[in-house]
Tab-separated table of C-alpha atoms in Angstrom:
chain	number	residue	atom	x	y	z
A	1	UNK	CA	109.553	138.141	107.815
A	2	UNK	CA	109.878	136.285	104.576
A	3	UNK	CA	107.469	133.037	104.443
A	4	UNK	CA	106.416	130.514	101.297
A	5	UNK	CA	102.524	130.919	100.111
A	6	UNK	CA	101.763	127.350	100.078
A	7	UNK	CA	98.020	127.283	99.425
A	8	UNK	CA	97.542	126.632	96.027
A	9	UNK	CA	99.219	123.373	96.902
A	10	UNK	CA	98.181	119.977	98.188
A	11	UNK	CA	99.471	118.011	101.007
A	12	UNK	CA	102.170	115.816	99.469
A	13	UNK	CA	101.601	112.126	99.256
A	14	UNK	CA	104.895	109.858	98.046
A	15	UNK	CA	103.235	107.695	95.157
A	16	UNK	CA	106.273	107.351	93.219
A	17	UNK	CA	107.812	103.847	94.415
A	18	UNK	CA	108.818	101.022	91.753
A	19	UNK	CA	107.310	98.065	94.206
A	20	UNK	CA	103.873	97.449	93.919
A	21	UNK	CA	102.253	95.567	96.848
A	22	UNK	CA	99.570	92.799	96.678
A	23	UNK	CA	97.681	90.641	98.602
A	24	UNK	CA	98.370	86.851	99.609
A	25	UNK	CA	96.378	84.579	97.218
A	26	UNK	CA	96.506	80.794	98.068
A	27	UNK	CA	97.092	78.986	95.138
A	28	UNK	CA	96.198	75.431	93.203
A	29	UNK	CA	97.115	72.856	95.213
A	30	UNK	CA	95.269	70.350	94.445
A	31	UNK	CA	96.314	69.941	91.042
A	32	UNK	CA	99.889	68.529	92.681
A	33	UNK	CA	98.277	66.173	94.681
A	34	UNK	CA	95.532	64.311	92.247
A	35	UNK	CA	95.646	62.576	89.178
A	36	UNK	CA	95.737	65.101	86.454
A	37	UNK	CA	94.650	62.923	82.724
A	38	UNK	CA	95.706	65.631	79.593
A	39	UNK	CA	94.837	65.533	76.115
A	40	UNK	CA	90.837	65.850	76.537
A	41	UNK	CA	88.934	67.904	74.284
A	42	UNK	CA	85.512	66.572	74.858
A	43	UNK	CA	85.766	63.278	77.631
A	44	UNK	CA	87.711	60.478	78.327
A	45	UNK	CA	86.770	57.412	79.254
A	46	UNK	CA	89.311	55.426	81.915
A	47	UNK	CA	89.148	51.778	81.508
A	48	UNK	CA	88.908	50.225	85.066
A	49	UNK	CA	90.250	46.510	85.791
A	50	UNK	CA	88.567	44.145	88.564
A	51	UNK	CA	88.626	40.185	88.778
A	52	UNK	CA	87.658	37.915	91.548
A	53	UNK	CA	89.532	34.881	91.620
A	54	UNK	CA	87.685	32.104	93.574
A	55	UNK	CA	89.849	28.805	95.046
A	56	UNK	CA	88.240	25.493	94.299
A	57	UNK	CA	89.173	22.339	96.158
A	58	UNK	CA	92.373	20.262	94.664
A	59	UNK	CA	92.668	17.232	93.126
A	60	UNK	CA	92.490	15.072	89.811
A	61	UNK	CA	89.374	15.550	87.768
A	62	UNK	CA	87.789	18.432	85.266
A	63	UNK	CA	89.022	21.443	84.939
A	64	UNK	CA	86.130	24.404	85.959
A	65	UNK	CA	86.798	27.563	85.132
A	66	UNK	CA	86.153	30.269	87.708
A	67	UNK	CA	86.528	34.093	88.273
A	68	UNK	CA	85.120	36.689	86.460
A	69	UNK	CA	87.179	40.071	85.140
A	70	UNK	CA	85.080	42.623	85.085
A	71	UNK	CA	85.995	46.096	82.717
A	72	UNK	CA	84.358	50.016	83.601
A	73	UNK	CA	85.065	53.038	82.606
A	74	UNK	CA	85.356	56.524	84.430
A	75	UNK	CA	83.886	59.292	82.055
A	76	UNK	CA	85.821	62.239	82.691
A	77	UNK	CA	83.872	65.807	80.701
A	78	UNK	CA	86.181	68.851	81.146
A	79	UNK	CA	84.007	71.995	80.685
A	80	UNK	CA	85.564	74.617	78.238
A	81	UNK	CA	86.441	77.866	80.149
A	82	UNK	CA	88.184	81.346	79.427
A	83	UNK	CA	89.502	84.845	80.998
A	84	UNK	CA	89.185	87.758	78.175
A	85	UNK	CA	90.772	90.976	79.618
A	86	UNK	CA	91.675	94.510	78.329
A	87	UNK	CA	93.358	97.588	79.946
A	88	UNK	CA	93.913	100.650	78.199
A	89	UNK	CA	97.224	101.794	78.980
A	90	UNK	CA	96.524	105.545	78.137
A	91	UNK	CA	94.001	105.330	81.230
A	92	UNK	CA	97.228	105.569	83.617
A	93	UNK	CA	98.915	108.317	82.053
A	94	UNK	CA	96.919	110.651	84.546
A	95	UNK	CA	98.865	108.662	87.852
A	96	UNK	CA	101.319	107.567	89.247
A	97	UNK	CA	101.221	104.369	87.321
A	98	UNK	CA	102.678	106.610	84.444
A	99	UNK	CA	106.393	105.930	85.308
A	100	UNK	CA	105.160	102.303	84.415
A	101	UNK	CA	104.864	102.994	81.141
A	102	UNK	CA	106.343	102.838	78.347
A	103	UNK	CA	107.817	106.289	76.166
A	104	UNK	CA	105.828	107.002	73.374
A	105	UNK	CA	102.255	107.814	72.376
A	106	UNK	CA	101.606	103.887	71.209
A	107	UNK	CA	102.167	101.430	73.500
A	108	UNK	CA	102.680	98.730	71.080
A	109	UNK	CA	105.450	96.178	72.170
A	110	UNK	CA	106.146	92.642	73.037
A	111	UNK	CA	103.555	91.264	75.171
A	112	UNK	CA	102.794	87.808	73.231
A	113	UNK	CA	104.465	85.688	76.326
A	114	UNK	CA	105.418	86.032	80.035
A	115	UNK	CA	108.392	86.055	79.403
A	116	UNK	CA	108.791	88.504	76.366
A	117	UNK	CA	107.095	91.218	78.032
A	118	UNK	CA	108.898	94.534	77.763
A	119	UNK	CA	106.806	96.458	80.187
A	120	UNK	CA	106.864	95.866	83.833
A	121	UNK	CA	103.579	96.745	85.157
A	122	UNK	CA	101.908	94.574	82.859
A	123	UNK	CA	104.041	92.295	84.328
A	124	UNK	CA	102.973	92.428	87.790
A	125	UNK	CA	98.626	92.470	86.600
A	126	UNK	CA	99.350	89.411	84.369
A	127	UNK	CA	101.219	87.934	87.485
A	128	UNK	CA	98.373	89.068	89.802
A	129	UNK	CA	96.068	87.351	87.327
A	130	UNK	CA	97.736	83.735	87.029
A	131	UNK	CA	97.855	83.821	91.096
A	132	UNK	CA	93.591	84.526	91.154
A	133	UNK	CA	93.342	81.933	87.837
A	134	UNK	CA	94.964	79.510	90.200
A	135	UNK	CA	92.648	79.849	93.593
A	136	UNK	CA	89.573	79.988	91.116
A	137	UNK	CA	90.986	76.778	89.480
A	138	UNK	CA	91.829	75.038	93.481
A	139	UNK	CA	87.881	76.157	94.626
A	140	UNK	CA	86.273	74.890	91.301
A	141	UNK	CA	88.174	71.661	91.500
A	142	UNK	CA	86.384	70.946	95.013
A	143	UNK	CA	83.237	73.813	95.360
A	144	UNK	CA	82.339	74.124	91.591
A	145	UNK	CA	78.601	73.187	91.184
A	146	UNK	CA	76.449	73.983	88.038
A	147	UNK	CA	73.173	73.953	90.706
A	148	UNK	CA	74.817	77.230	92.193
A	149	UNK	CA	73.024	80.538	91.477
A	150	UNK	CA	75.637	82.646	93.814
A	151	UNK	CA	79.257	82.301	92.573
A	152	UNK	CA	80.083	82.686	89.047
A	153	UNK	CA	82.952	80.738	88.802
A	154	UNK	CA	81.736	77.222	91.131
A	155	UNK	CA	78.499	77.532	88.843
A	156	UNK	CA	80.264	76.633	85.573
A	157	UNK	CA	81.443	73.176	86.558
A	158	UNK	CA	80.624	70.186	89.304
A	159	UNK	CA	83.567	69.617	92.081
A	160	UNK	CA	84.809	66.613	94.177
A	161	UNK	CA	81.704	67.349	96.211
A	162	UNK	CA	79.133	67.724	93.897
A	163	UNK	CA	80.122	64.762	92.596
A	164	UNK	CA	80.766	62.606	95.501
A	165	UNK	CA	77.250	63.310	97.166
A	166	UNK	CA	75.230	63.015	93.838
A	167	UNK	CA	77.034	59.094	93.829
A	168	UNK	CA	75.917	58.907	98.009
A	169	UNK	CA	77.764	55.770	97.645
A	170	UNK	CA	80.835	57.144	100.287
A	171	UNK	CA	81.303	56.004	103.271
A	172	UNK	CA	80.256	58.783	105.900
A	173	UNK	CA	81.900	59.612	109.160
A	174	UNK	CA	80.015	60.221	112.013
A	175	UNK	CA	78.147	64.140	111.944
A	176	UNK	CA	78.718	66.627	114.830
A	177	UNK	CA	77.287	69.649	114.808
A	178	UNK	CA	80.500	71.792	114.083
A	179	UNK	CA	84.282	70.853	114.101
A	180	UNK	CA	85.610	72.477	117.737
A	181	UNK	CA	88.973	71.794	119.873
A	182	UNK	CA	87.270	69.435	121.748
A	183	UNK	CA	85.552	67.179	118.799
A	184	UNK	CA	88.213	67.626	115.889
A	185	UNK	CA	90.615	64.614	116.799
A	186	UNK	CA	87.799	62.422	117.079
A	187	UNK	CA	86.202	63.289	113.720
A	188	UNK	CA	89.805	62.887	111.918
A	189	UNK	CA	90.818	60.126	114.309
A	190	UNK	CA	87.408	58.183	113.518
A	191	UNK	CA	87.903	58.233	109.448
A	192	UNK	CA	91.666	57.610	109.877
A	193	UNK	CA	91.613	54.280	112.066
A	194	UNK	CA	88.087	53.400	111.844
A	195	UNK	CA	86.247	54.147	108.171
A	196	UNK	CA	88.926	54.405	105.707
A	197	UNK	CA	88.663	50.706	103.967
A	198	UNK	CA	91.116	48.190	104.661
A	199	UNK	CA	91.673	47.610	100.631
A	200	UNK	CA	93.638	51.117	100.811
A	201	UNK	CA	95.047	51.112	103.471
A	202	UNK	CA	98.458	49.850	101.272
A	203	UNK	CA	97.762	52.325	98.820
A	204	UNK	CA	99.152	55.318	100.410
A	205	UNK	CA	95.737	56.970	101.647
A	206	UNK	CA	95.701	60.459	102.345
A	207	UNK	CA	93.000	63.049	104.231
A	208	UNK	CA	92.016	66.489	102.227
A	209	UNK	CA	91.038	68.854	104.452
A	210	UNK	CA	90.645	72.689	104.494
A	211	UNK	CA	93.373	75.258	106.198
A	212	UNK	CA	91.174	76.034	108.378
A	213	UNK	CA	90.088	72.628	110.228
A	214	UNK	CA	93.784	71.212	109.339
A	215	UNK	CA	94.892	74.198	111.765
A	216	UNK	CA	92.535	73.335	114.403
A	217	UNK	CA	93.398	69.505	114.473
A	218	UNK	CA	96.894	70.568	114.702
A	219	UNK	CA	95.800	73.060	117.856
A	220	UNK	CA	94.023	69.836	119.606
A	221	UNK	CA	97.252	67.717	119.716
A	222	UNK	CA	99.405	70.408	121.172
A	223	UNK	CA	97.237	71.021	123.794
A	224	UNK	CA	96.603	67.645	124.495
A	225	UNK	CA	99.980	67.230	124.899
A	226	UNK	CA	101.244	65.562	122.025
A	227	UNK	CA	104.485	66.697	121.821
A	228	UNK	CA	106.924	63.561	121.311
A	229	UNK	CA	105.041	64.001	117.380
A	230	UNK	CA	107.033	66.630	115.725
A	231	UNK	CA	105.603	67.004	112.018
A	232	UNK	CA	108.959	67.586	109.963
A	233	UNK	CA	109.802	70.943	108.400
A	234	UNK	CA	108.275	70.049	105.073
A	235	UNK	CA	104.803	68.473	106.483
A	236	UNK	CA	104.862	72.030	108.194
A	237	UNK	CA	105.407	74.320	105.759
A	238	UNK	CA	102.835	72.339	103.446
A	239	UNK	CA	100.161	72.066	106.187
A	240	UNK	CA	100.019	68.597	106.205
A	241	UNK	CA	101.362	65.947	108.370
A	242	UNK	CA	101.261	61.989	108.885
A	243	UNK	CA	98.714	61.357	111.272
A	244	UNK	CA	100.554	60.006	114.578
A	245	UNK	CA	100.082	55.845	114.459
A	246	UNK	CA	99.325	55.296	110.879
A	247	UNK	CA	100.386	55.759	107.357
A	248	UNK	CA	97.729	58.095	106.598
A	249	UNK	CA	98.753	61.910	105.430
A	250	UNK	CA	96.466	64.405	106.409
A	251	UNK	CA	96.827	67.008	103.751
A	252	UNK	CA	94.995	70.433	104.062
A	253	UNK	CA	94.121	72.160	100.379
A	254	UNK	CA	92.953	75.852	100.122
A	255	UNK	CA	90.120	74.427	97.488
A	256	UNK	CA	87.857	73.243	100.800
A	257	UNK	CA	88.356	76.555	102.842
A	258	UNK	CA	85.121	77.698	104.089
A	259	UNK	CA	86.160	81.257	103.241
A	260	UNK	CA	85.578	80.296	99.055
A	261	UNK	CA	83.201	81.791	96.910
A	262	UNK	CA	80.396	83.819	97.544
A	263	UNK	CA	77.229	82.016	99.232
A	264	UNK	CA	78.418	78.858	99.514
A	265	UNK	CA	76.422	76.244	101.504
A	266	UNK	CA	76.827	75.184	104.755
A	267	UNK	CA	76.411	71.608	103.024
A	268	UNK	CA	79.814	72.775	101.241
A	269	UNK	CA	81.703	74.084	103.851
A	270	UNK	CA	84.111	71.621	106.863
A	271	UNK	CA	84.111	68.876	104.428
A	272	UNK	CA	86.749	66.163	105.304
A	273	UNK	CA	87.282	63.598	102.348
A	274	UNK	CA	89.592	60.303	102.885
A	275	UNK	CA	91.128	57.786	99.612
A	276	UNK	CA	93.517	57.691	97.647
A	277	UNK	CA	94.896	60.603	95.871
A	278	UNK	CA	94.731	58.773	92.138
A	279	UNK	CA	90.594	58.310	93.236
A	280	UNK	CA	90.362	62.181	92.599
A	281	UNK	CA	90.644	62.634	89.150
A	282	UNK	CA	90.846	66.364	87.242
A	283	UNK	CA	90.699	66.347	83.261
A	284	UNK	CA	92.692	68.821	81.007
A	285	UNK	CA	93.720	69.266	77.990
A	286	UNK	CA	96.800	70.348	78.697
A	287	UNK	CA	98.224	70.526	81.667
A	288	UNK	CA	99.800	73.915	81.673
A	289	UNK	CA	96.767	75.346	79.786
A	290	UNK	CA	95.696	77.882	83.023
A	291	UNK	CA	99.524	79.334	83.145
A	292	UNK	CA	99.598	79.881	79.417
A	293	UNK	CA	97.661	82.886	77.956
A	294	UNK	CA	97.841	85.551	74.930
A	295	UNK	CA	98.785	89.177	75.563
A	296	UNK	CA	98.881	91.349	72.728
A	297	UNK	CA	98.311	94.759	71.549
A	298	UNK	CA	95.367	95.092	69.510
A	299	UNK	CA	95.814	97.679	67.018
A	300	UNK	CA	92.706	98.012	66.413
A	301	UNK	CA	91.216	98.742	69.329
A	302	UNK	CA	94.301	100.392	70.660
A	303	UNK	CA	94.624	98.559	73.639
A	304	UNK	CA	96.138	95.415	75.411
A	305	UNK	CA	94.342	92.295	75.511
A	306	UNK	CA	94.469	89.365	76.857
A	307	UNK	CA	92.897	85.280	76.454
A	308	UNK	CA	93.157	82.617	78.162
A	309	UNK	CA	91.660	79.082	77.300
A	310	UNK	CA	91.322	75.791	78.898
A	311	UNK	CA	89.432	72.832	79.681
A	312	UNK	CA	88.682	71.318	83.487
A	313	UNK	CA	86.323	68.709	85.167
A	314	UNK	CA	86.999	66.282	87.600
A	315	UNK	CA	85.845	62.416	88.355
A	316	UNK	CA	86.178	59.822	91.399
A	317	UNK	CA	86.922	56.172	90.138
A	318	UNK	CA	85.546	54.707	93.378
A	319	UNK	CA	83.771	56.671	95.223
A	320	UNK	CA	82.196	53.641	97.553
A	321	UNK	CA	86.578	53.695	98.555
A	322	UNK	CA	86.261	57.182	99.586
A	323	UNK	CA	85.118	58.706	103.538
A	324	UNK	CA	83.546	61.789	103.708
A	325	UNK	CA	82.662	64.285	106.706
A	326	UNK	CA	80.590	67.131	107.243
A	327	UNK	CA	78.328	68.600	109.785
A	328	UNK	CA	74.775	68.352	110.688
């Protein structure tokens, strides 16, 4: 009987699909929810207004001047940072990847812009790059400390928390041990109605949390019961909601998920911070400096390169107007 001699061949494995699959990365958040201040190359310094205005008794007689207004600044130093890449786009003729390419030896082209690009798997990797530029950018904003010796990317600046504790002028919630079912409305519940200053309470103030603890607070009011509170689609789909009873949003931001950075403290990790938003400052340049980056083909080295540039730090106005929580 007639048969095929299939042993000089190996099992077949389909590798030739257009889609290429990547992983959920959650992105910079913060950024949309703080006051962003552009155009800083070096530091900025924000002029800060107080007066007190003292009432004296009424009536005919000299006129005493009273009050004082009293001018600060807020220094704001953005640290210079980059991203240089290169791939070598002979290195996939050997695979699959080599339907990606383009025909020809050279693999010269347009790749100056995102949106010139004339090859489509470079598309997806500089794609796949913004999306990790972004959660670096959203953990440096609130983890980044230059005292760190275990995460290259939080060592190269100082965070929200770095520099909220080094001021140890916030007001601190009560400690517990951990954040569990049982003890996370009373942590939130404490900072919301009881330690967030009456002076903000007209200024919109909001509660940054991480995914993590937001999640779990949301957990405790369902199975407490709490179901005439219905957070609306949007507050949902953001993971945030307005705490039930008060104008305070409760807002939960990848940048404080305990699941950032390699080694990070235990000091750093279930931090709960209460203000308002325009009290958490981050310093640019420009604004859309970490979504714009060059991609080009060096001739010279015969391969694709790319460089990105840009400038971030971050600054609290008043940080003696600002709760913080964390465990023992």
């Amino acid at each position: 009987m007639a048969t095929f001699s299939l042993g000089g061949l190996s099992a077949y494995t389909e590798e030739n699909k257009a889609d290429i699959v990547t992983k959920s990365i959650l992105g910079a958040r913060t950024m949309g929810l703080i006051d962003v201040r552009a155009g800083i190359k070096s530091a900025m310094k924000v002029p800060i207004l107080d007066v007190t205005a003292p009432f004296q008794a009424g009536g005919c007689g000299a006129f005493n001047t009273s009050g004082t207004t009293t001018l600060t600044q807020t220094t704001i130093s953005p640290v210079s940072l980059k991203l240089n890449m290169s791939f070598c786009p002979n290195e996939l003729e050997a695979y699959f990847t080599q339907k990606y390419l383009k025909a020809g030896a050279l693999y010269t082209g347009t790749y100056d812009s995102q949106e010139a690009m004339d090859n489509a798997f470079f598309t997806a990797i500089t794609d796949r790059i913004q999306a990790y530029i972004n959660k670096q950018v959203e953990a440096m904003l609130w983890l980044g400390n230059t005292a760190t010796t275990a995460d290259p990317n939080l060592k190269l600046m100082n965070g929200f928390i770095k520099t909220i504790d080094t001021a140890a002028t916030a007001i601190a919630a009560t400690q517990q041990t951990s954040i569990t079912l049982g003890l996370v409305r009373g942590i939130f519940e404490e900072i919301i109605f009881q330690k967030i200053p009456n002076a903000i309470l007209n200024d919109n103030p909001v509660v940054f949390c991480s995914q993590e603890d937001f999640r779990l607070l949301l957990n405790a009011l369902w199975a407490d019961n709490l179901y005439h509170y219905i957070p609306s689609a949007k507050e949902n789909a953001n993971l945030e909601l307005t705490y039930p009873g008060s104008n305070v949003r409760v807002i939960s931001v990848p940048g404080l998920n305990s699941d950032n950075g390699l080694g990070l403290p235990t000091a750093a990790k279930h931090r709960i911070f209460a203000g308002t938003a325009n009290n958490f400052v981050a310093g640019v340049d420009l604004e859309n400096d970490i979504k714009t980056f060059d991609l080009y083909y060096s001739k010279d080295n015969r391969e694709v390169r790319m460089a990105l540039d840009f400038k971030l730090g971050v600054a609290n106005h008043f940080t003696d107007q600002i709760v913080q929580y964390k465990n023992t």
